[in-house]
Every structure is written in C-alpha cells, then in structure tokens.
Amino acid sequence: MSGNLAREVGAVKRSSMVFGPVALAVAAVALSACVSTAPTMGENKGTVSGAAGGATTEGNNSALEKCGETLGTLALQEDTNAPWYVQLRGHQLGSTIPVLRLMIQQSNCFVIVERGGAMNNMMRERSLEQSGEVRGGSNFGKGQMVAADYTMSPSIQFSAKTGGAAAGLATRAFGGLGALAGGVSTNEASTTLLLIDNRSGVQISAAEGTAKNMDFSLFGGAFGGLTGGAAGGYSATPQGKVIVTAFADSYNQMIKALRSYKAQTVKGGLGTGGRLGVDGGSTAAPKEAAPAAAAAAPAAAAAKPAAAAKPAAKPAPKKAPAKPAAAASAAKS
C-alpha cells in the first residue's frame, strides 16, 4: 500500500470514528446520488400517505388518531392571502388542503364536503341540468348538497431551516472519489388547526403541532469517471414533509381533546351580553348586578360600626344682671 493511499484510508477511518454511522450514511447517499435510477412507485412515503375511500383506508400511517364514530361534516378553508401561504409558494410548495383532506378522511373523525374549486364544477353541472342540456334522469335537482357542520382552518406559525453545522469527509480511497463536504441543519415547523361551528360561529377546538428533521447537504467532486455535482440526503426530501408532519401532530392533539369534548357555557346563554357587563348597560349582567348592589348596600350600612358619641359641651358662664338705670343715676349723685 502506497504512502498516499495509506494516509487516505487512515482519514476514512478517522472520519468514521468521529461521525460514526452518520458519515457512512452520508457517503452512501453521495455515491447513490451519482447514478440515475428509474422511479420506484410507492417509496419515499411521507407522514400522511396511502388512500381513503369512504370509511375504508389503505396504507395509512398507524400513528394517526382514529375515530370510531364520525363527529360531523367538515369543510376546509385556507387563507391564501396569509404571509405563510405566500412563503409556501415561494418554496414551490402548494396548498395544504389536499393532504389535510386525506389525513382527515383516513381518521374517520369527519366527513369532508367540497367547498373549494370543485364547487364551481358542481354548480356548473346544476346549471347544465337546468338548461335542459343533460340527459333526463340525471337527478341534479335541489336539496341534495350536504351542509358543512364545521370549518377547519390551517395555518403555519413557523417554518424554517436552522443549524448549519459543518461535517466534512475527504477521501480518495474508493478509486477517484473526490472530496465530500457537508452541512447538517434542522427543518422545523409549527402549525395550528382551528375548528369552527358553522351555525353559531363558535370555536370548537384549537390545536398546535410541531415537527422537525435533520438535513444533510453534500457537495463534492467527481466519482471516478462520472460527473460530480450537488447531492443530498434528507435535503432531497421537501420541507413540506416536515410541515405535513406538524399538521398531523396538530390534528392528533385536536382529536384527543375532542374525545372528551364538553361545550363551553355562559350563564344566560351565549351571545346575550356575557358576564362582564358595564354599569347602566342593557345586557343581563348589569341588570343582575344592580339589584345585588342595592341589596348589599343596607347590609353594608348595618355592618358599619356606629360613630363614637361626642362629649357634651361645657355650659357658657352666666353674665352679671344689668343694673337699673335709676339706681345707676343715684349712685353717681
């Protein structure tokens, strides 16, 4: 073994001792990235995968919460003007609605009703039926659409790549394998799901979820006679998978809370003024507070200790009686 080759083999051994399985996995990914292979159907599954048909599921994630009884019908609404949605588009990530709909149907907790773009097609078919252009018996008459009991709104509070610790490998031990250098970072996401009752507008539930994964970025030289270029391990996995996992965590938390759901109540009824009324207001709270305050006033007065009696004032000294005028004249003479 030549001196140069011995030194390079020693570098590989030292790298494997420092980075252990991570270094070996990174090297394997780099090697595999240099050879183009045919697509393989069904691999590289995400957190939400498989299919749903009615209450039947296939290939779904066993970690997803399930419901033995459906809780109602549900429509999803995504705020396409929100800053987080604009950022998704900037990263070539589309709407979150399709994967959320799959996840929710697989859980059997809600029945999804269409309120998105396909609603236009539904209304178009009804217009064609009314115009007489469709065949008889098409049965697109009124009274068939299912109402949405609830609306669920997704949002992303935080989605970013953090870290960036460098991890390097340098070896030519494998017949012309060039230098490999890499960075290790973390994809993190935090999401929220809100559940609203469509009839009352009351928020039924809110849940937050998080997820993260490690990302290994590789770049290097040529492998033998092959053209080298950028390669990636988890960097080839879209950050959208982390976001979907965070939504799955949000949904699981929500379903756990809904299993022991108890409606919030307000004395006097929801939307009748609440319990924090103001003085002179027309709602139930100030009207109830006024008699209570009036009844409390006499009791407070009775409970107040009597003021101590003041000592009696001393009588004023008596003045001497005035002498008669005649007597006064005689005395002078």
XYZ file of C-alpha atoms in Angstrom:
333
model
C 0.000 0.000 0.000
C 1.474 3.333 -1.034
C 2.033 6.087 1.473
C -0.647 8.350 -0.057
C -3.259 5.597 -0.105
C -2.426 4.619 3.466
C -2.925 8.183 4.610
C -6.259 8.433 2.813
C -7.502 5.142 4.269
C -6.480 6.422 7.668
C -8.512 9.592 7.017
C -11.550 7.485 6.238
C -11.122 5.522 9.451
C -10.746 8.693 11.478
C -13.852 10.203 9.811
C -15.889 7.102 10.593
C -14.714 7.232 14.199
C -15.739 10.888 14.502
C -19.024 10.793 12.637
C -19.819 7.086 13.021
C -22.888 5.823 11.167
C -23.784 9.342 10.047
C -20.612 9.641 7.969
C -21.106 6.246 6.379
C -24.733 7.019 5.572
C -23.767 10.356 4.058
C -21.117 8.701 1.888
C -23.612 6.071 0.741
C -26.111 8.753 -0.213
C -23.448 10.646 -2.132
C -22.480 7.530 -4.087
C -26.075 6.651 -4.912
C -26.814 10.215 -5.987
C -24.312 9.965 -8.808
C -26.210 7.228 -10.626
C -29.584 7.872 -12.196
C -32.166 5.194 -11.437
C -35.706 4.594 -12.596
C -38.506 5.946 -10.381
C -39.879 3.428 -7.899
C -43.602 3.619 -7.219
C -44.750 3.710 -3.626
C -41.446 4.623 -1.983
C -40.397 7.780 -0.155
C -43.676 7.955 1.746
C -44.420 10.897 3.968
C -46.218 11.090 7.294
C -49.578 11.179 5.527
C -49.743 8.513 2.840
C -51.960 5.833 1.373
C -55.580 6.314 0.402
C -59.104 6.638 1.773
C -62.395 5.508 0.280
C -65.358 6.336 2.456
C -64.609 4.881 5.876
C -62.022 2.484 4.389
C -58.317 3.316 4.375
C -55.281 1.760 2.728
C -51.630 2.283 3.566
C -52.307 4.982 6.142
C -49.960 5.926 8.974
C -50.766 3.943 12.122
C -49.721 6.925 14.271
C -52.704 8.936 13.010
C -55.543 9.218 15.529
C -58.767 7.427 14.531
C -62.425 7.856 15.465
C -64.881 5.000 15.805
C -67.749 7.464 15.329
C -67.805 10.332 12.849
C -68.305 13.715 14.516
C -69.900 15.617 11.613
C -69.291 17.123 8.191
C -66.315 19.369 7.599
C -65.114 21.954 5.071
C -61.554 23.261 4.962
C -60.629 26.877 4.384
C -57.097 28.076 3.656
C -56.177 31.760 3.857
C -54.323 32.215 0.576
C -53.520 35.840 1.471
C -51.678 34.935 4.678
C -47.901 35.509 4.750
C -47.217 31.833 5.476
C -49.087 30.794 2.336
C -47.062 33.201 0.220
C -43.871 31.702 1.661
C -45.065 28.208 0.747
C -45.487 29.287 -2.839
C -42.005 30.759 -2.778
C -40.619 27.318 -1.842
C -42.588 25.632 -4.651
C -44.976 24.094 -2.114
C -48.649 24.009 -2.984
C -51.828 24.087 -0.949
C -52.001 22.143 2.311
C -55.676 21.271 1.718
C -55.288 18.027 -0.315
C -53.044 16.292 2.192
C -55.169 17.533 5.113
C -58.289 16.155 3.458
C -56.621 12.771 3.041
C -55.481 12.761 6.663
C -58.924 13.726 7.988
C -60.782 11.141 5.919
C -58.357 8.429 6.969
C -59.074 9.276 10.613
C -62.852 8.801 10.074
C -63.464 11.677 12.501
C -65.180 13.930 9.935
C -66.863 13.585 6.550
C -65.311 16.055 4.095
C -67.617 18.205 1.948
C -66.376 20.188 -1.046
C -66.180 23.956 -0.683
C -63.120 24.601 -2.831
C -62.504 24.866 -6.553
C -64.534 21.752 -7.373
C -67.592 23.607 -6.081
C -67.603 25.523 -9.374
C -67.907 22.241 -11.268
C -70.763 21.142 -9.028
C -72.665 24.352 -9.747
C -71.881 24.110 -13.470
C -73.480 20.657 -13.648
C -76.589 22.032 -11.984
C -76.705 24.872 -14.471
C -76.488 22.396 -17.346
C -79.305 20.371 -15.844
C -81.478 23.461 -15.523
C -80.728 24.443 -19.113
C -82.013 21.076 -20.341
C -78.697 20.063 -21.914
C -78.125 16.962 -19.791
C -79.956 13.692 -20.129
C -83.196 13.070 -18.366
C -82.881 11.361 -15.009
C -79.534 12.982 -14.246
C -81.008 13.937 -10.882
C -79.211 17.194 -10.196
C -82.262 18.683 -8.538
C -82.198 20.881 -5.445
C -81.920 19.610 -1.896
C -79.057 17.146 -2.376
C -75.952 19.019 -1.253
C -74.726 18.235 2.247
C -74.183 21.133 4.643
C -70.833 21.574 6.387
C -71.271 21.396 10.141
C -67.768 22.689 10.805
C -64.921 24.560 9.115
C -61.275 23.776 9.763
C -58.614 26.407 9.075
C -54.910 25.522 8.884
C -52.070 27.950 9.465
C -48.297 27.797 9.805
C -46.745 29.817 12.609
C -43.111 28.909 11.977
C -41.268 27.019 9.283
C -37.541 27.427 8.908
C -34.206 25.732 8.446
C -31.925 26.129 11.456
C -28.439 24.966 12.348
C -25.797 24.552 9.688
C -23.033 22.647 11.469
C -20.357 21.608 9.014
C -19.490 17.970 8.523
C -16.732 17.028 6.130
C -15.269 13.921 4.578
C -12.114 13.826 2.491
C -11.049 10.634 0.780
C -9.837 9.178 -2.486
C -9.845 5.618 -1.225
C -12.640 4.452 -3.496
C -10.999 4.800 -6.900
C -11.168 8.507 -7.631
C -13.775 9.541 -5.063
C -13.339 13.275 -4.714
C -13.635 15.412 -1.621
C -17.007 15.479 0.114
C -18.152 18.271 2.335
C -21.490 18.641 4.010
C -23.688 20.660 6.281
C -26.114 19.458 8.908
C -29.203 21.555 9.606
C -32.691 21.100 11.014
C -36.022 21.698 9.327
C -38.597 22.820 11.885
C -42.290 23.666 11.565
C -45.063 24.741 13.919
C -48.688 24.633 12.786
C -52.186 25.349 14.098
C -55.621 23.966 13.257
C -58.837 25.796 14.200
C -62.278 24.141 14.229
C -65.326 26.439 13.925
C -69.024 25.590 14.284
C -70.664 26.923 11.104
C -74.101 27.521 12.606
C -73.050 29.564 15.614
C -69.566 30.723 14.626
C -68.240 29.399 17.950
C -64.731 27.992 18.014
C -64.959 24.335 18.971
C -61.279 23.454 19.161
C -57.771 24.734 18.503
C -54.610 22.650 18.362
C -50.914 23.289 17.782
C -48.341 20.832 16.463
C -44.621 20.729 15.745
C -42.163 18.615 13.766
C -38.520 18.658 12.728
C -35.962 16.561 10.890
C -32.245 16.577 10.237
C -30.977 17.641 6.825
C -27.625 16.533 5.383
C -26.371 18.569 2.421
C -23.487 17.188 0.360
C -21.352 18.590 -2.415
C -18.145 17.380 -3.873
C -16.037 16.327 -6.788
C -16.235 13.537 -9.326
C -16.668 9.866 -8.572
C -14.260 8.072 -10.905
C -15.269 8.910 -14.443
C -18.758 10.157 -13.521
C -19.636 13.823 -13.463
C -19.833 15.109 -9.918
C -22.398 17.558 -8.631
C -24.644 18.538 -5.775
C -26.089 15.618 -3.847
C -28.441 15.416 -0.933
C -29.719 13.007 1.677
C -32.598 14.497 3.555
C -32.080 17.679 1.551
C -33.792 15.826 -1.298
C -36.890 15.488 0.909
C -39.138 18.552 0.580
C -39.543 20.706 3.650
C -43.232 20.233 3.017
C -42.974 16.801 4.614
C -41.978 18.452 7.880
C -44.929 20.827 7.598
C -47.320 17.942 6.928
C -45.950 16.097 9.961
C -46.561 19.177 12.096
C -50.149 19.323 10.816
C -50.570 15.633 11.652
C -49.361 16.412 15.176
C -51.863 19.295 15.400
C -54.679 17.048 14.208
C -53.800 14.281 16.655
C -53.844 16.759 19.540
C -57.231 18.080 18.415
C -58.822 14.621 18.159
C -57.558 13.714 21.625
C -59.186 16.854 23.026
C -62.453 16.273 21.135
C -62.809 12.764 22.574
C -63.581 14.351 25.945
C -65.292 17.427 24.477
C -67.559 19.463 26.737
C -69.277 22.549 25.381
C -68.432 25.861 26.994
C -71.400 27.536 28.664
C -72.189 31.074 29.726
C -74.862 31.846 32.321
C -77.775 33.446 30.499
C -76.759 31.956 27.142
C -74.081 32.545 24.521
C -74.103 35.940 22.890
C -76.535 37.560 25.340
C -74.053 40.064 26.754
C -71.712 37.895 28.755
C -70.870 38.119 32.422
C -68.687 41.218 32.189
C -71.357 43.893 31.791
C -70.907 47.620 32.306
C -72.812 49.920 34.613
C -76.055 51.061 33.022
C -75.835 48.538 30.209
C -78.864 46.760 28.739
C -77.475 43.202 28.926
C -78.257 40.676 31.620
C -75.030 41.153 33.570
C -75.567 44.805 34.716
C -79.275 44.174 35.347
C -78.389 41.308 37.632
C -75.638 43.310 39.273
C -77.887 46.331 40.113
C -80.307 44.501 42.497
C -77.394 42.721 44.068
C -75.641 46.017 44.680
C -78.836 47.553 46.118
C -79.319 44.607 48.475
C -75.719 44.774 49.560
C -75.911 48.500 50.483
C -78.177 48.150 53.629
C -76.195 45.182 54.804
C -73.013 47.183 54.452
C -74.554 50.082 56.363
C -75.699 47.777 59.193
C -72.300 46.230 59.420
C -70.623 49.634 59.678
C -69.785 50.421 63.401
C -71.646 53.416 64.956
C -69.604 56.581 65.376
C -68.459 57.326 68.959
C -70.643 59.924 70.816
C -69.039 63.325 71.178
C -68.637 64.676 74.815
C -71.257 67.245 75.910
C -70.176 70.871 75.554
C -69.468 72.831 78.774
C -72.164 75.443 79.673
C -71.205 79.056 79.000
C -70.523 81.272 82.119
C -73.508 83.378 83.276
C -73.293 87.148 82.782
C -73.999 89.570 85.741
C -77.505 91.172 85.560
C -77.506 94.759 84.315
C -78.256 97.461 86.940
C -81.435 99.576 86.545
C -80.843 102.999 85.008
C -82.340 104.974 88.003
C -80.157 103.193 90.504
C -77.159 103.956 88.427
C -78.026 107.733 88.447
C -78.486 107.832 92.250
C -75.173 106.205 92.762
C -73.472 108.872 90.717
C -75.103 111.750 92.634
